[in-house]
Each structure stands twice: as structure tokens, then as C-alpha cells.
Short mmCIF file of C-alpha atoms and ligand atoms in Angstrom, two decimals:
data_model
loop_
_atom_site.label_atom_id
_atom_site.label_comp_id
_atom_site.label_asym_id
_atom_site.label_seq_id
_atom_site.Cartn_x
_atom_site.Cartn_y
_atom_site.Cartn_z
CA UNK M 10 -2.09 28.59 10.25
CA UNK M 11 -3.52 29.19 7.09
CA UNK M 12 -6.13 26.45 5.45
CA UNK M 13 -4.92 25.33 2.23
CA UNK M 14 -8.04 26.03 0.07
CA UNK M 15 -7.12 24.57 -2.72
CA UNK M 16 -7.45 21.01 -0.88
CA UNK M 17 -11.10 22.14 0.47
CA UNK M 18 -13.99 22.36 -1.23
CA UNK M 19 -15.57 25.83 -1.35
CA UNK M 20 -19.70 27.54 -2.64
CA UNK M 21 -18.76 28.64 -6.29
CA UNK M 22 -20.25 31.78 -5.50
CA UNK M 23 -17.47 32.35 -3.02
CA UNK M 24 -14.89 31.04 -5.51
CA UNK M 25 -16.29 33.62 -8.20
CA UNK M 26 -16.75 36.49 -5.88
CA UNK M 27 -12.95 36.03 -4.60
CA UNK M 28 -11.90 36.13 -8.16
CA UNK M 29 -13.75 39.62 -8.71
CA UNK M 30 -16.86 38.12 -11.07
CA UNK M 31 -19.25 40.39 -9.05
CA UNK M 32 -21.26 40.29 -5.71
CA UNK M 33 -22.79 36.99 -4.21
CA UNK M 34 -26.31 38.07 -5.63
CA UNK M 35 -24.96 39.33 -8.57
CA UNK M 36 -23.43 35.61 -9.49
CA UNK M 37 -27.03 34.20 -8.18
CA UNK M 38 -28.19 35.92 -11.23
CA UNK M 39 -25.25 35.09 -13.55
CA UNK M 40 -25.95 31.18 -12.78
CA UNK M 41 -30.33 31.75 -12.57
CA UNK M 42 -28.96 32.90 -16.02
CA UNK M 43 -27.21 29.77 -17.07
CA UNK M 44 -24.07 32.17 -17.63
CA UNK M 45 -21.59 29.71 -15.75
CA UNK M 46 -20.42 26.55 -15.75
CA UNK M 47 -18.75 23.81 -13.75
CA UNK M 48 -16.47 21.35 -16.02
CA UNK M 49 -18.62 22.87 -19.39
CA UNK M 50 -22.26 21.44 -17.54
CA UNK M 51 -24.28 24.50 -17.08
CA UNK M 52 -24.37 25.21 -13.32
CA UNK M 53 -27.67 27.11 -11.96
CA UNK M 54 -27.04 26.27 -8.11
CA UNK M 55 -24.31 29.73 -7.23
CA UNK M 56 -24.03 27.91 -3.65
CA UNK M 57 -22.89 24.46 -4.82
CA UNK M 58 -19.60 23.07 -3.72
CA UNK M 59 -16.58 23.08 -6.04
CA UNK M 60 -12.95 21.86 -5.64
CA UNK M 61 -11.07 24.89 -6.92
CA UNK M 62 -7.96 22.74 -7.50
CA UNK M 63 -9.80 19.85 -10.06
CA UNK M 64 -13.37 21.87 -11.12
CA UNK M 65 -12.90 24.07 -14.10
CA UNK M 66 -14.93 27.14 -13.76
CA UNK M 67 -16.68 29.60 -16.37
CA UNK M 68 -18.12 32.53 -16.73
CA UNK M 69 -19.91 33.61 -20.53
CA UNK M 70 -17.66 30.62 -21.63
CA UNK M 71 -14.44 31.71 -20.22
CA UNK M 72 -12.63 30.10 -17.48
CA UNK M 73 -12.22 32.16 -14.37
CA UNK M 74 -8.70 30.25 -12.72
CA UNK M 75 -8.76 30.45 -8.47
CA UNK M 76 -5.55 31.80 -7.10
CA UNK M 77 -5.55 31.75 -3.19
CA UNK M 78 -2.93 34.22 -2.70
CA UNK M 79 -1.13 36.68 -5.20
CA UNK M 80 2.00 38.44 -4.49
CA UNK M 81 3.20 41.25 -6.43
CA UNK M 82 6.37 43.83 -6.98
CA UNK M 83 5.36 47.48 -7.56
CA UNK M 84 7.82 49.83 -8.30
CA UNK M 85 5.33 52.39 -6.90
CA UNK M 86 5.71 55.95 -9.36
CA UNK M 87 4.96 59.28 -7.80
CA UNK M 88 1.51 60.46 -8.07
CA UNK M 89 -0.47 58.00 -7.16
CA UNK M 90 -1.66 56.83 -3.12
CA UNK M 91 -0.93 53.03 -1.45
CA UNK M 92 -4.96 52.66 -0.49
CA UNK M 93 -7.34 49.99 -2.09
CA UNK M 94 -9.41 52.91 -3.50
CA UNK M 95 -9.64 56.87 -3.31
CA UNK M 96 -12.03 59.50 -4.84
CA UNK M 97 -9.63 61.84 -6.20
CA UNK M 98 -6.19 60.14 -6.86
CA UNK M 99 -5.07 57.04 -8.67
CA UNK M 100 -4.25 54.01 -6.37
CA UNK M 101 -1.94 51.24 -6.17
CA UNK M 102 -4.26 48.46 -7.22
CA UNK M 103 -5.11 50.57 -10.56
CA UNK M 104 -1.61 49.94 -11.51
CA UNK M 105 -1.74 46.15 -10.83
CA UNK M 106 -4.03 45.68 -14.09
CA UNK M 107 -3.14 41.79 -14.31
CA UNK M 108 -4.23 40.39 -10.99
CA UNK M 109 -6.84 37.98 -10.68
CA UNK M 110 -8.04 38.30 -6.84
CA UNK M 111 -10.16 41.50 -6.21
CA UNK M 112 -8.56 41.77 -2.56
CA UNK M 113 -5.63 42.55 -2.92
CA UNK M 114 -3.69 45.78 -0.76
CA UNK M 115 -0.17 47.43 -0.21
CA UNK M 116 1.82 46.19 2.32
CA UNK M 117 2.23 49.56 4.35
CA UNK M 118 2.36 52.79 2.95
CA UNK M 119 4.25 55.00 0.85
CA UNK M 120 3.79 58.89 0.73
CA UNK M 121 2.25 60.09 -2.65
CA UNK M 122 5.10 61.53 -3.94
CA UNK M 123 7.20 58.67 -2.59
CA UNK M 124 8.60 56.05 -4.96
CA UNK M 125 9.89 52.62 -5.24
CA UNK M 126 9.49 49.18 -3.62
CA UNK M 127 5.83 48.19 -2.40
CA UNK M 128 4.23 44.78 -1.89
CA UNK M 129 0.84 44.05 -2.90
CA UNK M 130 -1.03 40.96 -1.82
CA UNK M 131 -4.07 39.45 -0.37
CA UNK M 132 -1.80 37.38 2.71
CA UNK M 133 -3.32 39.01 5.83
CA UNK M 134 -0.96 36.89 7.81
CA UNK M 135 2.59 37.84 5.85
CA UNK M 136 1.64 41.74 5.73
CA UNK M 137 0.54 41.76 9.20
CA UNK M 138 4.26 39.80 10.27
CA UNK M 139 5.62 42.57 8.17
CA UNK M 140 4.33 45.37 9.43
CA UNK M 141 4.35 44.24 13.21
CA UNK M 142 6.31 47.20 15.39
CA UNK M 143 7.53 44.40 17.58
CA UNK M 144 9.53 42.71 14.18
CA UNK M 145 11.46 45.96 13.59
CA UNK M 146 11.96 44.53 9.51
CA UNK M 147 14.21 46.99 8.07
CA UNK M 148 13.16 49.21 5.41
CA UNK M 149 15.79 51.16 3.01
CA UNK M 150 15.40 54.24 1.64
CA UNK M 151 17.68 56.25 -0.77
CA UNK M 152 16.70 60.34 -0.81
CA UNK M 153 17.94 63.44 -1.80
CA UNK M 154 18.43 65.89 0.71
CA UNK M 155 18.01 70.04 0.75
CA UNK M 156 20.23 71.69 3.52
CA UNK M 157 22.79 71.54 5.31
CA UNK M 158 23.37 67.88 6.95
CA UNK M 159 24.63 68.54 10.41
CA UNK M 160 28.18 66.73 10.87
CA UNK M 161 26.79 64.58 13.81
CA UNK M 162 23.61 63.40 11.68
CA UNK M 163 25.17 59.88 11.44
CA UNK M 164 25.28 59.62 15.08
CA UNK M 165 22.21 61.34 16.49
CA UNK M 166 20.02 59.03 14.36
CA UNK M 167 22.06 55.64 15.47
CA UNK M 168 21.22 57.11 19.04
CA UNK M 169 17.76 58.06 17.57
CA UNK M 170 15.60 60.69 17.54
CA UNK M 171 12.31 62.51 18.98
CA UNK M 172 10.69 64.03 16.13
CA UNK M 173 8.99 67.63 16.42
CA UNK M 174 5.67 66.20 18.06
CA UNK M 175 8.16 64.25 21.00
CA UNK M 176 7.95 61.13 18.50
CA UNK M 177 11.09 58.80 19.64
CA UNK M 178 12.43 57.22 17.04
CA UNK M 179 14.96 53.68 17.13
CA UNK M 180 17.89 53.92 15.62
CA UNK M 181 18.66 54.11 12.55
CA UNK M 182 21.38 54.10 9.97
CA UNK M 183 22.73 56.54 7.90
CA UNK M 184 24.74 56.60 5.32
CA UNK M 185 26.13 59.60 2.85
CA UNK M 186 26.31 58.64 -1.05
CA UNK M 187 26.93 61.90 -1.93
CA UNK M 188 27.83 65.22 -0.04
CA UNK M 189 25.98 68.10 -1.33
CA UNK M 190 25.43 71.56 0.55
CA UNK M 191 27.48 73.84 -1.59
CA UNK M 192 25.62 76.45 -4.30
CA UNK M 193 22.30 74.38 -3.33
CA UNK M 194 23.36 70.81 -3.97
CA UNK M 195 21.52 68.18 -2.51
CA UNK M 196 22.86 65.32 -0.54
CA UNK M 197 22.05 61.76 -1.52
CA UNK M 198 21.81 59.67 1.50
CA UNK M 199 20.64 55.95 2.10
CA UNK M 200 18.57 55.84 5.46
CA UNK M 201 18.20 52.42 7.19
CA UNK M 202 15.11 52.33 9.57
CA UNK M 203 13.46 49.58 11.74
CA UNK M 204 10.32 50.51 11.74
CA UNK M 205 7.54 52.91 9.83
CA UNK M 206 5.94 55.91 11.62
CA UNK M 207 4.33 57.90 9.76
CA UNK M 208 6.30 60.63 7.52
CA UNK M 209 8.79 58.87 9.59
CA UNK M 210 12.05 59.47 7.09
CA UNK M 211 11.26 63.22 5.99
CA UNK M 212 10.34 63.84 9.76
CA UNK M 213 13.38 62.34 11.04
CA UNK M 214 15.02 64.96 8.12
CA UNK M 215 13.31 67.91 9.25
CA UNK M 216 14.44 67.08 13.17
CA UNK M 217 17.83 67.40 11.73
CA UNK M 218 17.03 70.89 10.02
CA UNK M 219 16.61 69.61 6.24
CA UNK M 220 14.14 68.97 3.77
CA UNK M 221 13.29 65.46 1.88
CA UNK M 222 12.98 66.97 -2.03
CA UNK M 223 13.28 62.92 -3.20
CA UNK M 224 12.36 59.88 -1.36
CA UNK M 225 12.53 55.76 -2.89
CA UNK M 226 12.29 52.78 -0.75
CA UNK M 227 14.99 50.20 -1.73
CA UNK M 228 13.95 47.56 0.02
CA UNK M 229 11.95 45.86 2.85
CA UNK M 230 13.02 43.07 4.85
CA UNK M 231 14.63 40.47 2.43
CA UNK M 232 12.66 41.96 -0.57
CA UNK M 233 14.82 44.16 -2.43
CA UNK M 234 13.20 46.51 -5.27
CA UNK M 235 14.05 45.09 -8.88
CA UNK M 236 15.51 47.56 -10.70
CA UNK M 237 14.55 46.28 -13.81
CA UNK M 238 10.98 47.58 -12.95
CA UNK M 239 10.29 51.44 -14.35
CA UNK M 240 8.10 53.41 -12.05
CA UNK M 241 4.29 52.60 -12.01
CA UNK M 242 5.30 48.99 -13.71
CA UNK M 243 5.07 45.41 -11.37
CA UNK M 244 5.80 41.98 -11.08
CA UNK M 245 4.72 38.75 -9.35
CA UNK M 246 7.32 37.81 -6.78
CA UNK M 247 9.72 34.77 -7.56
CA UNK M 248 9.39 31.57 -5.64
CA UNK M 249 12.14 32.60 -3.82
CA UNK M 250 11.73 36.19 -2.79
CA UNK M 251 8.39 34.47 -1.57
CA UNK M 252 10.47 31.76 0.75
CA UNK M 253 12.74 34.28 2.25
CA UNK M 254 10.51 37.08 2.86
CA UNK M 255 8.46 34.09 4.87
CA UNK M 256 11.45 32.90 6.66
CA UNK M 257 12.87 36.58 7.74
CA UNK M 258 9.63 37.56 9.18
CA UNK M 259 9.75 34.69 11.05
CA UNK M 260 13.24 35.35 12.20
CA UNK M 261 13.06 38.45 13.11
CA UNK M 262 10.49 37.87 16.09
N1 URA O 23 8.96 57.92 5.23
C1 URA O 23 8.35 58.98 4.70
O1 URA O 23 8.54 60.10 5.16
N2 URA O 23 7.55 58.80 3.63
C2 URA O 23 7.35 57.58 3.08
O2 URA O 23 6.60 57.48 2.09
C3 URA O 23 7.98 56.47 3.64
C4 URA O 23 8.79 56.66 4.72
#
């Protein structure tokens, strides 16, 4: 059960550190400095007590706000990879520029040249509900297909599959937007899965002797991807989306 912080009292150097102000030692410094204060008194003491709900908190004169948990929307563009930070490519968290916490991650993974819906937050407890194998939250994906779709493709993956490497798969649910296949069309397809191996949906392709060119998740769970969003841009999630995500998960044990 998770503590509600904002009741407690907490150090201010934990309450600064949490909002990304810098290292413990480094706000030691900051405060041996006089650069912060607590309700505009100058505070030297970086391991006093504070109430982050009443105490108003500053840094260089301007006011650092607490936020125990942040949710966000990312309609996640190709191009860049769902970790908290990687040498060569752009991540995730560069792309959520207006976030206050500093420990914040994605909710599961998305390849890098995989688009669409991904959920970035600091709630250990709601991403690790929603990632669970045992919850089976189902995950939609729209892609475009190369090949030839086998006739029986809607029925081998409702019986499920074992993937190249012996991989079995639950079942999952197909369904054909568009039927390609002639002079190199693609199909479109909408692929309903249960769970998230890895590679799982261009895997489960290839089993079936076709090739993934395209690949957006729609939705996960409850949380559906806001199509108002352009690739690469993000939004806090609505009270709602919040509730129901919360209740599913619970649900769906
Ligand atoms: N399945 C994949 O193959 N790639 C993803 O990014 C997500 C699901």
C-alpha cells in the first residue's frame, strides 16, 4: 500500500533530490550556500524536515513544487528507445521535457522503430500490476504486413503459437483491416495479445511466414492511445484514464 507522502513529513534534501535539483551532497552545498529556502527563510540544514504538502520550497528563488507520482501519455515516434538513458540513441524520457520527478520510466517496451502508445511514470506498483505475466492486460497493435497472410492465420494465433526459438505464445486475436498480397501490397491487420514477449508481434509474424514493415500499439489495458497526440509529443493522463487503468489491473488478477 503506498504511503501518502504528501501527509508525511520528509529531509528537504530528499524532497529536492526527488524533484531532480541535484545529488544529496550536491543540495548540502546548495543550502551551506544559502541557495534555498523553506517558506522564503533561508534554510542551511539540507536534512531538515519539511511537509511537502504546506512548506513552500526554493531553489535560487524559484519554487521547486513536489509531485509524488506523474503519469504521462507518449505517443512514442520511431527512432528513439523506451530506456531511462542510452549512449547512442535518444530515449523516452528526452521527449518528456515537462516532467518534474527525475524518476520517471516506460511502462514496458516498445521496439525502436515501433510507434504509438507508451506510459511513463514513476508508480513502481501500477507498472509492475501492468506488466505482471500472470494479469495477461491486453495490448493492441495495428501493423502493416509484407507477404502473403496464410488463410488460417486468424485461427492458428487464437490457438497460439510457438515462435522459431519453441516460444509458446497465448492466444491471440487477429483481425484483417485491409487485405493486401497482390503486386506487393501490404496487409493492415490489428493484433490483440495478452501478454509481451519480446519481439513478440513481428515474431509471431515471421512464424506465420511474413514480415512486420509497420508496427503502433493502440492501446494497453484500459489506456487507449489519444490520437490527438503526433508522434514524439505527450500528455499527462486524465483523472480518469488514471482511475480505470487502477481498477482494470486490479480486475484482471
Ligand atoms: N511486439 C514487437 O514485435 N515489437 C514491439 O515493439 C512491441 C510488440
Amino acid at each position: 500500500m503506498a504511503v501518502d507522502v504528501m501527509k508525511e513529513l520528509m529531509r528537504l534534501d530528499k524532497y529536492l533530490t526527488e524533484m531532480g535539483q541535484g545529488t544529496r551532497s550536491q543540495i548540502k552545498e546548495m543550502a551551506r550556500k544559502g541557495r534555498i529556502t523553506v517558506n522564503s527563510v533561508t534554510e542551511k540544514k539540507s536534512d531538515r524536515k519539511i511537509s511537502p504538502s504546506s512548506d513552500v520550497v526554493a531553489v535560487d528563488g524559484r519554487i521547486v513544487a513536489y509531485a509524488e507520482y506523474e503519469y504521462y501519455m507518449l505517443h512514442k515516434p520511431e527512432g528513439v528507445v523506451s530506456a531511462t538513458e542510452d549512449r547512442r540513441h535518444r530515449t523516452v524520457l528526452d521527449l518528456i521535457t515537462g516532467r518534474m520527478r527525475d524518476d520517471l520510466f516506460p511502462v514496458g517496451r516498445l521496439d525502436i522503430d515501433t510507434e504509438g502508445l507508451l506510459l511513463i511514470t514513476n508508480d513502481g506498483d501500477l507498472a509492475h500490476r501492468l506488466l505482471s505475466p500472470k494479469k495477461h492486460v491486453d495490448k493492441v497493435y495495428y501493423a502493416k504486413i509484407e507477404g502473403m497472410l496464410p488463410e488460417d492465420a486468424k485461427e492458428r494465433m487464437a490457438a497460439g503459437l510457438t515462435l522459431s526459438d519453441g516460444t509458446e505464445t497465448l492466444p491471440a486475436d487477429l483481425e484483417i483491416v485491409r487485405r493486401g498480397g497482390g503486386c506487393g501490397e501490404l496487409f493492415e491487420i490489428r493484433l490483440t495479445i495478452h501478454e509481451g514477449k519480446f519481439h513478440q508481434v513481428k515474431r509471431m509474424f515471421e512464424t506465420l511466414g511474413c514480415h512486420v514493415v509497420y508496427l503502433k500499439r493502440l492501446s494497453m489495458g484500459t489506456l487507449t492511445l489519444d490520437e490527438t497526440l503526433k508522434p514524439g509529443e505527450y500528455r499527462p493522463l486524465t483523472r480518469e484514464e488514471l482511475e480505470l487503468l487502477n481498477k482494470t489491473d486490479q480486475e484482471q488478477e
